[in-house]
Coordinates of C-alpha atoms in Angstrom, one line a residue:
Chain A
M13 CA 93.6 66.6 87.4
T14 CA 96.9 67.8 89.3
H15 CA 96.0 70.5 91.8
R16 CA 97.3 73.0 89.6
E17 CA 95.2 71.9 86.6
R18 CA 92.5 72.0 89.3
I19 CA 93.0 75.7 89.9
L20 CA 93.9 76.2 86.2
A21 CA 90.5 75.5 84.9
A22 CA 87.9 76.2 87.3
I23 CA 89.3 80.3 87.0
S24 CA 89.2 79.9 82.5
H25 CA 85.7 78.8 83.5
S26 CA 85.5 74.9 82.5
Q27 CA 84.9 71.7 84.2
P28 CA 87.2 70.8 86.8
D29 CA 87.3 67.6 88.5
T30 CA 85.6 68.5 91.6
V31 CA 85.8 71.8 93.1
P32 CA 89.3 73.6 94.3
I33 CA 90.2 74.8 98.0
D34 CA 92.7 77.6 99.4
L35 CA 93.4 77.8 102.5
G36 CA 96.9 80.3 103.2
A37 CA 97.7 80.9 99.6
T38 CA 96.7 84.8 99.9
R39 CA 97.0 86.9 102.6
D40 CA 93.0 87.4 102.6
T41 CA 92.5 83.6 102.4
S42 CA 94.5 82.2 105.5
I43 CA 93.6 82.3 109.4
V44 CA 94.5 84.6 112.4
V45 CA 97.2 83.0 115.1
E46 CA 94.7 81.9 117.5
G47 CA 92.7 79.8 115.3
Y48 CA 96.5 78.1 113.2
E49 CA 97.8 76.5 116.7
R50 CA 94.0 74.8 117.1
L51 CA 94.7 73.1 113.2
K52 CA 98.9 72.7 114.2
N53 CA 97.7 70.9 117.5
H54 CA 94.6 69.1 115.3
F55 CA 97.8 68.2 112.8
G56 CA 100.9 67.1 115.1
I57 CA 102.3 69.9 113.8
D58 CA 105.0 72.3 116.0
S59 CA 106.5 74.0 113.8
E60 CA 107.1 78.1 114.3
T61 CA 104.5 80.0 113.8
E62 CA 105.0 82.7 110.8
L63 CA 102.9 85.2 110.1
C64 CA 102.2 87.0 106.6
D65 CA 100.2 89.9 108.0
R66 CA 101.8 91.7 111.1
M67 CA 98.8 94.2 111.0
M68 CA 95.7 90.9 110.3
R69 CA 98.1 88.4 112.6
V70 CA 97.7 85.9 110.0
V71 CA 99.7 83.3 109.5
K72 CA 101.8 81.3 106.4
V73 CA 100.3 78.1 106.3
D74 CA 102.8 74.8 107.3
E75 CA 103.1 72.7 104.2
K76 CA 102.0 69.7 106.3
I77 CA 98.6 71.1 106.8
L78 CA 98.1 72.1 102.9
Q79 CA 98.9 68.3 102.1
K80 CA 96.8 67.0 104.4
L81 CA 93.3 69.5 103.7
D82 CA 94.4 68.5 100.0
I83 CA 95.2 72.4 99.1
D84 CA 95.1 73.5 95.4
A85 CA 97.4 76.8 95.3
R86 CA 100.4 77.8 97.2
S87 CA 101.5 81.5 98.6
M88 CA 104.0 83.6 97.7
F89 CA 104.6 86.9 99.4
P90 CA 106.9 89.2 98.6
G91 CA 109.9 89.7 101.1
K92 CA 110.6 92.1 103.7
P93 CA 112.0 95.1 103.4
Q94 CA 116.0 95.1 104.3
K95 CA 115.2 98.5 105.8
G96 CA 112.7 97.7 108.1
E97 CA 109.2 96.6 108.1
S98 CA 108.0 98.6 111.2
K99 CA 109.5 99.6 114.3
E100 CA 108.9 98.8 117.7
L101 CA 107.2 101.0 119.3
G102 CA 105.6 99.4 122.9
P103 CA 104.9 95.9 123.6
R104 CA 101.7 95.7 121.7
M105 CA 102.4 98.9 119.7
Y106 CA 104.4 99.4 115.8
R107 CA 104.8 101.7 113.2
D108 CA 104.6 100.3 109.5
V109 CA 106.7 101.3 106.9
W110 CA 104.3 103.9 105.6
G111 CA 104.6 105.6 109.0
V112 CA 101.0 104.2 110.1
E113 CA 101.0 103.1 113.9
R114 CA 99.2 100.9 115.1
E115 CA 98.4 98.9 118.2
H116 CA 97.0 95.6 119.6
P117 CA 94.4 96.4 122.2
E118 CA 93.5 93.7 125.3
G119 CA 90.6 91.7 124.3
S120 CA 91.1 92.1 120.2
F121 CA 93.0 89.4 117.6
Y122 CA 94.2 92.2 115.6
F123 CA 96.7 95.1 115.2
D124 CA 94.4 98.3 114.5
Q125 CA 95.3 102.4 113.7
R126 CA 96.7 104.5 116.7
K127 CA 97.3 106.9 114.7
F128 CA 97.4 108.1 111.1
P129 CA 100.3 109.9 110.1
L130 CA 98.2 112.4 107.1
A131 CA 95.2 112.9 109.1
G132 CA 93.9 116.7 109.3
E133 CA 94.5 120.1 108.0
K134 CA 97.2 118.8 105.3
A135 CA 98.2 120.7 102.4
V136 CA 99.3 119.2 99.0
T137 CA 102.9 120.3 100.4
D138 CA 101.8 118.1 102.8
I139 CA 102.2 114.9 101.0
V140 CA 104.3 115.8 98.7
N141 CA 107.1 116.3 100.7
Y142 CA 105.9 113.1 103.0
Q143 CA 108.9 110.6 104.0
W144 CA 107.6 107.8 101.5
P145 CA 109.1 103.8 101.9
D146 CA 111.7 103.5 98.9
P147 CA 109.8 101.5 96.7
D148 CA 113.8 99.9 95.1
D149 CA 114.2 98.2 98.5
P150 CA 115.3 94.5 97.1
G151 CA 113.8 93.2 100.4
Y152 CA 111.0 92.9 98.5
V153 CA 112.3 90.5 95.4
Q154 CA 113.7 88.9 98.0
G155 CA 113.3 85.2 97.5
L156 CA 110.2 85.0 95.5
K157 CA 112.7 83.0 92.5
E158 CA 113.7 80.3 95.2
R159 CA 109.5 79.8 96.4
L160 CA 108.2 79.4 93.0
K161 CA 110.8 76.7 92.4
W162 CA 109.7 75.3 95.4
I163 CA 106.6 74.7 94.7
R164 CA 107.4 73.4 91.4
E165 CA 109.7 71.0 92.2
N166 CA 107.7 70.1 96.0
T167 CA 104.1 70.5 95.2
D168 CA 101.5 70.3 91.9
C169 CA 99.6 73.0 92.9
A170 CA 99.1 76.8 92.0
A171 CA 101.6 79.6 92.8
I172 CA 99.8 82.8 93.9
L173 CA 102.1 86.2 93.5
T174 CA 100.8 88.8 96.2
L175 CA 101.3 92.5 95.2
P176 CA 100.9 95.1 97.5
A177 CA 97.6 96.8 97.7
P178 CA 97.3 99.5 95.3
F179 CA 96.1 103.1 97.2
V180 CA 92.3 102.7 98.7
H181 CA 94.1 101.2 102.1
I182 CA 97.1 102.7 102.2
S183 CA 96.6 106.3 101.8
Q184 CA 93.0 105.6 104.0
Y185 CA 96.0 104.3 106.8
L186 CA 98.0 107.4 105.9
R187 CA 95.1 110.3 106.5
G188 CA 92.5 108.2 108.0
F189 CA 88.7 107.4 107.7
E190 CA 87.0 110.2 108.2
D191 CA 89.0 113.1 106.6
W192 CA 89.7 110.1 103.9
Y193 CA 85.4 110.0 103.2
L194 CA 85.3 113.6 103.3
D195 CA 87.7 114.8 100.6
L196 CA 86.7 112.4 98.2
V197 CA 83.7 115.2 98.5
I198 CA 85.5 118.1 99.4
N199 CA 88.8 118.2 99.0
A200 CA 89.5 116.1 95.9
K201 CA 93.2 117.5 94.7
L202 CA 94.6 116.8 98.2
I203 CA 93.3 113.5 98.1
E204 CA 94.0 112.4 94.8
T205 CA 97.6 114.2 94.9
L206 CA 97.7 111.5 98.0
F207 CA 96.5 108.0 95.7
D208 CA 98.9 108.9 93.4
A209 CA 101.7 109.6 95.5
V210 CA 101.0 105.8 97.1
L211 CA 100.5 104.3 93.3
E212 CA 103.6 105.2 92.5
I213 CA 105.2 103.2 95.1
T214 CA 103.2 100.3 94.9
M215 CA 103.1 100.2 91.5
E216 CA 106.9 100.5 91.5
V217 CA 107.0 97.5 93.8
A218 CA 104.6 95.3 91.8
R219 CA 106.7 96.1 89.0
Q220 CA 109.7 94.2 90.4
E221 CA 108.4 91.4 91.8
L222 CA 106.2 91.0 88.5
L223 CA 109.2 91.3 86.2
E224 CA 111.4 88.7 89.1
V225 CA 108.8 86.0 88.4
G226 CA 105.6 87.0 86.8
Q227 CA 106.6 85.3 83.7
D228 CA 106.0 82.2 85.5
V229 CA 103.3 82.3 88.4
D230 CA 99.7 81.1 88.2
I231 CA 97.5 83.8 89.4
V232 CA 98.5 87.8 91.0
I233 CA 96.2 88.6 93.7
F234 CA 95.9 91.8 94.8
A235 CA 93.2 93.6 97.9
D236 CA 92.3 97.4 98.1
D237 CA 88.5 97.3 99.9
L238 CA 86.0 99.3 98.4
G239 CA 82.7 97.9 99.7
A240 CA 81.0 98.3 102.9
Q241 CA 78.2 95.9 104.9
Q242 CA 75.0 97.2 103.1
G243 CA 76.8 99.1 99.7
L244 CA 79.8 100.0 98.1
Q245 CA 81.8 102.3 101.2
F246 CA 81.5 105.1 98.2
S247 CA 79.3 105.8 95.1
H248 CA 79.6 104.3 91.9
E249 CA 80.3 107.9 90.7
H250 CA 83.4 108.2 93.0
Y251 CA 84.5 104.8 92.1
V252 CA 84.5 105.7 88.1
K253 CA 86.2 108.7 89.1
Y254 CA 89.1 108.0 91.7
V255 CA 89.1 104.9 91.7
K256 CA 88.7 102.5 88.5
P257 CA 91.6 104.6 85.8
R258 CA 94.0 104.2 88.5
H259 CA 93.2 100.3 89.7
E260 CA 92.9 100.0 85.3
K261 CA 96.7 101.2 85.1
Y262 CA 97.7 98.5 88.5
V263 CA 95.6 95.1 87.0
R264 CA 97.1 96.8 82.9
Q265 CA 100.9 96.8 83.9
I266 CA 100.1 93.0 85.9
H267 CA 99.0 91.7 82.2
D268 CA 101.6 93.3 80.3
L269 CA 104.1 91.6 82.6
S270 CA 102.6 88.5 83.1
P271 CA 100.2 86.2 81.2
A272 CA 99.1 84.6 84.9
K273 CA 94.9 85.9 85.8
V274 CA 94.4 88.3 88.0
L275 CA 92.5 87.7 91.5
F276 CA 91.2 91.0 92.8
H277 CA 90.4 91.3 96.8
T278 CA 87.8 93.6 98.2
C279 CA 86.0 92.9 101.6
G280 CA 81.9 93.8 101.3
S281 CA 79.1 94.9 99.6
V282 CA 80.7 95.4 95.9
A283 CA 77.8 94.1 93.3
A284 CA 77.6 97.3 92.3
I285 CA 81.2 97.1 90.0
V286 CA 81.8 93.2 89.1
E287 CA 81.5 94.6 85.7
D288 CA 83.4 97.5 86.1
L289 CA 86.4 95.6 87.7
I290 CA 85.9 92.5 84.5
E291 CA 85.7 95.5 82.2
I292 CA 89.3 96.5 83.7
G293 CA 90.4 92.8 83.6
V294 CA 90.2 91.8 86.9
D295 CA 89.5 87.8 86.2
I296 CA 89.1 86.6 89.5
L297 CA 87.0 87.9 92.8
N298 CA 87.7 87.3 96.4
P299 CA 85.9 87.2 98.5
V300 CA 82.2 87.3 97.1
Q301 CA 81.1 88.4 100.9
V302 CA 77.9 86.6 100.8
S303 CA 76.6 87.9 103.7
A304 CA 76.7 91.4 102.8
G305 CA 74.2 93.3 100.7
G306 CA 73.4 92.3 97.1
M307 CA 76.2 89.6 97.1
D308 CA 73.9 86.5 96.9
P309 CA 75.9 83.6 94.9
V310 CA 72.7 82.8 92.8
E311 CA 72.9 86.3 91.0
L312 CA 76.3 86.7 91.0
N313 CA 76.8 84.1 89.2
K314 CA 73.4 84.3 87.2
K315 CA 75.2 87.7 86.0
Y316 CA 78.4 88.0 85.6
G317 CA 79.2 83.8 85.8
G318 CA 81.4 82.9 82.5
R319 CA 83.5 86.8 82.6
I320 CA 84.7 86.2 86.1
A321 CA 86.0 83.9 88.5
F322 CA 84.8 84.0 92.3
W323 CA 87.0 83.0 95.3
G324 CA 85.6 82.5 98.6
A325 CA 82.2 82.4 99.7
M326 CA 82.1 80.4 102.9
D327 CA 80.6 82.9 105.2
T328 CA 82.7 84.1 107.8
Q329 CA 80.2 87.2 109.4
S330 CA 77.8 84.5 110.6
V331 CA 77.8 80.1 109.4
L332 CA 81.8 79.7 110.0
P333 CA 82.0 81.8 113.2
H334 CA 78.3 80.5 114.5
G335 CA 76.8 77.8 112.8
S336 CA 77.4 73.8 113.5
V337 CA 79.2 71.0 112.0
D338 CA 76.1 70.7 109.6
D339 CA 75.4 74.3 108.9
V340 CA 79.2 74.2 107.6
K341 CA 78.9 71.6 105.3
N342 CA 75.4 72.7 104.3
M343 CA 77.4 76.1 103.7
V344 CA 79.8 74.0 101.3
A345 CA 77.2 71.5 99.3
E346 CA 75.0 74.3 98.3
R347 CA 77.9 77.0 97.3
I348 CA 79.2 74.4 94.8
E349 CA 76.0 74.0 93.4
Q350 CA 75.5 77.5 93.0
M351 CA 78.7 78.2 91.7
G352 CA 80.8 75.2 90.4
E353 CA 79.5 74.0 87.7
G354 CA 81.3 75.0 84.3
G355 CA 84.2 75.8 87.0
G356 CA 84.3 79.7 87.4
Y357 CA 84.3 79.1 91.5
V358 CA 87.3 78.4 94.0
L359 CA 86.3 77.5 98.0
S360 CA 88.0 79.3 101.0
S361 CA 86.2 81.0 103.9
C362 CA 85.0 85.2 102.8
H363 CA 88.2 86.4 104.7
N364 CA 91.0 85.1 107.3
I365 CA 89.5 82.2 109.8
Q366 CA 88.8 84.5 112.7
P367 CA 89.7 82.9 116.3
D368 CA 86.1 82.4 117.0
V369 CA 85.8 80.1 113.8
P370 CA 85.3 76.1 116.0
L371 CA 88.0 74.1 114.7
E372 CA 85.5 71.6 113.5
N373 CA 84.0 74.4 111.6
V374 CA 87.5 75.1 109.4
L375 CA 88.0 70.9 109.0
A376 CA 84.1 70.3 108.3
M377 CA 84.7 73.3 105.1
F378 CA 87.9 72.2 103.6
H379 CA 86.8 67.6 104.1
H380 CA 83.2 68.5 103.0
A381 CA 84.5 70.7 100.0
R382 CA 86.7 67.6 99.0
E383 CA 84.3 64.8 99.6
Y384 CA 81.1 66.4 98.5
V385 CA 79.7 65.2 95.0
P386 CA 77.7 68.2 93.2
S387 CA 74.9 67.1 91.0
F388 CA 76.5 67.9 88.5
I389 CA 79.0 65.4 88.2
K390 CA 77.0 62.9 89.2
Chain B
M18 CA 69.6 137.2 103.2
A19 CA 70.0 133.9 104.4
T20 CA 67.9 130.9 104.5
I21 CA 66.7 127.8 105.5
V22 CA 66.7 125.9 102.2
E23 CA 70.1 127.7 102.3
L24 CA 71.6 126.3 105.2
N25 CA 69.9 122.9 104.0
D26 CA 72.1 123.1 100.4
H27 CA 75.1 124.3 102.5
I28 CA 74.4 120.7 104.7
K29 CA 75.0 117.9 101.8
N30 CA 77.7 120.3 99.6
G31 CA 79.9 120.1 102.6
K32 CA 80.8 123.9 102.4
F33 CA 81.2 124.3 105.7
A34 CA 82.6 128.4 105.7
E35 CA 79.1 128.6 104.0
V36 CA 77.3 126.4 106.9
E37 CA 78.8 128.4 109.4
R38 CA 78.0 131.8 107.8
V39 CA 74.7 131.3 106.8
A40 CA 73.9 129.8 110.7
H41 CA 74.8 132.8 112.3
E42 CA 73.2 135.3 109.5
L43 CA 70.5 132.9 110.9
L44 CA 70.5 134.1 114.4
K45 CA 71.6 137.4 113.8
M46 CA 68.5 137.6 111.9
G47 CA 66.3 137.0 115.0
M48 CA 65.4 133.1 114.0
D49 CA 65.5 130.5 117.0
P50 CA 68.2 128.2 117.5
Q51 CA 65.9 125.3 118.1
E52 CA 63.9 126.7 114.5
I53 CA 67.3 126.3 112.9
I54 CA 67.5 123.0 114.8
K55 CA 64.2 121.7 113.4
D56 CA 63.6 123.4 110.1
G57 CA 67.8 123.6 109.3
I58 CA 68.9 120.6 110.1
V59 CA 66.6 117.7 110.4
P60 CA 64.8 117.3 108.0
T61 CA 68.3 117.3 105.7
L62 CA 69.6 114.9 107.7
D63 CA 66.6 112.8 107.4
D64 CA 66.8 113.1 103.5
V65 CA 70.0 112.8 103.2
G66 CA 69.6 109.0 105.9
Q67 CA 66.7 107.9 104.2
K68 CA 69.0 107.8 100.6
F69 CA 71.7 106.4 102.7
S70 CA 69.3 103.5 104.0
A71 CA 68.6 103.2 100.2
G72 CA 72.2 102.7 98.9
E73 CA 71.3 106.1 97.2
C74 CA 73.9 108.0 99.0
F75 CA 77.0 106.8 100.9
I76 CA 79.7 106.9 103.7
P77 CA 81.0 110.5 102.4
E78 CA 77.6 111.8 101.6
M79 CA 76.0 110.7 105.5
L80 CA 80.0 111.8 106.5
I81 CA 79.9 115.4 104.9
A82 CA 75.9 116.1 106.5
A83 CA 76.7 115.1 110.1
K84 CA 79.8 117.4 109.7
S85 CA 78.1 120.2 108.5
S86 CA 75.6 119.2 111.5
Q87 CA 78.1 119.5 113.8
K88 CA 80.0 122.6 112.9
I89 CA 75.8 124.7 113.2
L90 CA 75.4 122.7 116.8
D91 CA 78.7 124.5 117.3
I92 CA 77.4 128.0 116.3
L93 CA 73.8 127.1 117.8
K94 CA 75.2 126.0 121.3
P95 CA 75.5 128.9 123.6
R96 CA 72.6 130.0 122.5
L97 CA 70.7 126.8 123.1
V98 CA 72.5 126.9 126.6
Q99 CA 71.4 131.0 127.6
E100 CA 67.9 129.0 126.9
N101 CA 67.6 126.1 128.8
Y102 CA 67.1 124.6 125.9
E103 CA 66.2 120.4 126.7
P104 CA 67.7 117.4 125.2
R105 CA 65.1 115.1 123.4
G106 CA 67.2 112.7 125.4
K107 CA 70.5 111.5 126.8
V108 CA 72.4 108.7 125.1
V109 CA 75.9 107.2 125.8
I110 CA 77.1 105.4 123.5
G111 CA 80.6 103.6 122.6
T112 CA 82.7 101.0 120.4
V113 CA 82.6 98.0 123.1
K114 CA 86.0 96.7 124.2
G115 CA 88.4 95.0 121.7
D116 CA 87.2 97.0 118.9
M117 CA 88.7 100.0 117.4
H118 CA 86.4 101.0 114.7
D119 CA 84.7 103.7 115.3
I120 CA 83.6 105.3 111.9
G121 CA 80.1 103.8 112.1
K122 CA 79.4 104.5 116.2
N123 CA 80.9 108.6 114.8
M124 CA 78.0 108.7 111.9
V125 CA 75.6 107.6 114.2
A126 CA 76.5 109.9 117.5
M127 CA 76.9 112.7 114.9
L128 CA 74.2 112.3 114.2
I129 CA 71.3 111.7 116.9
E130 CA 73.0 115.2 118.2
S131 CA 72.4 116.8 115.4
A132 CA 69.0 115.6 115.9
G133 CA 68.7 116.9 119.3
F134 CA 70.0 114.5 121.8
E135 CA 72.5 115.1 124.4
V136 CA 75.3 112.7 123.0
K137 CA 78.0 111.5 125.9
D138 CA 80.8 109.5 123.3
L139 CA 83.1 107.2 125.2
G140 CA 84.9 106.4 122.3
V141 CA 86.7 102.9 121.4
D142 CA 87.6 99.9 123.1
V143 CA 85.2 100.6 126.1
S144 CA 85.0 98.1 129.0
S145 CA 81.9 97.0 130.5
D146 CA 83.1 99.1 133.6
V147 CA 83.7 102.5 132.0
F148 CA 80.0 102.2 130.1
V149 CA 78.0 101.0 133.7
D150 CA 80.1 104.2 135.6
T151 CA 78.8 106.3 132.5
I152 CA 75.1 104.7 132.8
K153 CA 75.2 105.5 136.7
E154 CA 76.7 108.8 136.0
I155 CA 74.5 110.0 133.2
K156 CA 71.5 108.7 133.4
P157 CA 70.5 108.3 129.9
Q158 CA 67.5 106.5 127.9
V159 CA 69.4 104.9 125.3
V160 CA 72.7 103.0 125.4
G161 CA 74.3 102.2 122.5
L162 CA 76.7 99.9 121.6
S163 CA 79.1 99.3 118.3
C164 CA 81.7 97.0 116.7
L165 CA 83.1 95.8 113.3
L166 CA 84.4 92.6 114.4
T167 CA 82.9 89.9 114.6
T168 CA 85.4 89.0 117.2
T169 CA 84.8 91.1 119.7
M170 CA 80.5 90.1 119.8
V171 CA 81.0 88.0 122.2
N172 CA 83.1 91.4 124.3
M173 CA 79.4 93.2 123.2
K174 CA 77.4 90.5 124.7
G175 CA 79.5 90.3 127.6
I176 CA 78.9 94.0 127.9
V177 CA 75.7 93.8 128.0
G178 CA 74.8 91.8 130.1
S179 CA 77.2 93.4 132.9
I180 CA 75.0 95.7 131.7
K181 CA 71.9 94.8 133.0
E182 CA 73.2 92.8 136.0
A183 CA 75.0 96.4 137.5
T184 CA 72.1 98.2 137.1
P185 CA 68.7 96.1 137.4
D186 CA 66.5 99.2 137.8
D187 CA 67.1 101.8 135.4
D188 CA 65.4 102.3 133.0
F189 CA 66.3 103.1 129.8
K190 CA 67.3 101.1 126.3
I191 CA 70.8 99.3 124.5
I192 CA 70.6 100.1 120.7
I193 CA 73.8 97.8 119.0
G194 CA 75.1 97.8 115.8
G195 CA 77.9 96.8 113.3
P196 CA 78.7 95.1 110.1
P197 CA 78.6 91.6 111.9
T198 CA 76.0 92.3 114.3
S199 CA 71.9 91.3 113.7
E200 CA 67.9 91.4 115.3
Q201 CA 68.9 87.8 116.0
F202 CA 71.7 88.8 117.9
A203 CA 70.8 91.6 119.0
R204 CA 67.6 89.1 121.1
E205 CA 70.3 86.5 121.6
I206 CA 72.2 88.9 123.7
G207 CA 69.4 91.1 125.3
A208 CA 69.7 94.7 123.4
D209 CA 66.4 95.6 123.0
Y210 CA 67.0 97.1 119.2
Y211 CA 68.7 96.4 116.8
G212 CA 70.5 99.5 114.2
R213 CA 70.7 98.2 110.8
D214 CA 72.7 101.4 109.9
A215 CA 73.0 105.2 111.2
Y216 CA 69.8 106.1 109.9
A217 CA 67.8 103.3 111.7
G218 CA 69.7 103.9 114.6
L219 CA 68.0 107.5 114.4
E220 CA 64.5 106.2 113.9
I221 CA 65.0 103.8 116.9
L222 CA 65.3 106.6 119.0
K223 CA 63.1 108.8 117.9
G224 CA 60.7 106.3 118.7
I225 CA 62.0 105.8 122.4
A226 CA 62.1 109.6 122.4
T227 CA 58.4 110.5 121.4
V228 CA 57.2 106.9 124.1
S229 CA 59.2 108.4 127.2

């Protein structure tokens, strides 16, 4: 099987020759700068480090490393807006295209929000009159066709197109988390206006990306975190009322403009909405955060296996950062046995690999995923 | 006529103006502010908190109840000061160095303050020096440390170590919380308790306050 065939088999629920693996094909399955530098040193790579996400300080993994680790998928990230992706506000501070200000505190590996531009007492007119980014900026689609051509000519891997996060993430960054949660209960009109204002822009950027390369990519990914550690961030009732219909619209556009499978990333405990995700047309769920409440891989596979594929499930909260190489190998073997039979599973870390994960654990995860022969294949 | 039951309902549904109106009326009617806390706020927060822990309500509902309670407390505070009200205990709380996340920490702070504790909230990205100086200054019974990121767990460990080293004779307990933390991690770094969620933190605190 080629790498692409292996991925396509797995996400179509038929048995691949071995469980496919991903590093860096999405903004949520890559690695943070410090860990990446160790990986580069290990493989003797001296290329310049390039980010695919500034806030999370996550990298575009060098092709040579992807080949050494035998990774099955390749990334296709949108280009940067021509009017500028961000404005520098200081040595460790910037304002992004949405107007959200972020800083990178000492002792942290990431940027975090320092100013939420639509927080506090706001009226619907404040949302409407906000200075929204231009979705027609030609920068977003720049380079996508060339990247796809390059993947097809130089690799036999699956191509994954990244679309913007629809509205949950961005509206939380704009409104501030506390006001956002309160609005869901006491100011629905305001928060729905914000959701729709953001969605209008992200859907247009997504539409243009899909028109550019949607017909020829293998998978399309979008992300919007809905889970917390023990359960959903908000009730299922709120999900159904405010989030699900908007995500459904977003997914419908993808299916209308592309034959690719739809991969949806949401961190945390989301067992309560897997059925809803299947219903709105999500084909693959990432990251299957096994350390979160109710995210037991066996249970999930039993209930939903065959109807939705799983992508991730390598624990980044405990085993990868704090476990031994043997713990990591055991986790790899266990997960493949739990989720790999008959396809339906692509192995990757549950989130971007953080700087607290030792190099040997990163290597053990990918090497063992390739070396381990599952009982259902023997 | 305003009633405690009415107050209980408004705390949950987030009608802040109504919450304030009823709290003012109850005071005017001569109700003791401590009674308003005991019968109005505490049982409602217990109810919402227990449902939150059980996965029956979520961050928005918990925040609504905590915010409503804060608004009542703001109204009661001048009277409580006049009456030399003794808080159930003093708590210093903060998100550890390198970590800017505060939703969980804020919920804990609001909950425990509403339940009658005095809270010194140090905010986010708090260094061990700031924790140590504050502890020395206000002599709390409990110190609460929060983090969201696995990569700041190491800072949490360092801060617990620094606090213990700098205050060997002080008698207070350390509670940690946040998504990547656990009972086992609390033991490993020398913290006294792990709070699985905001309400669990409050329950631990009530236990400590009762003993001391």
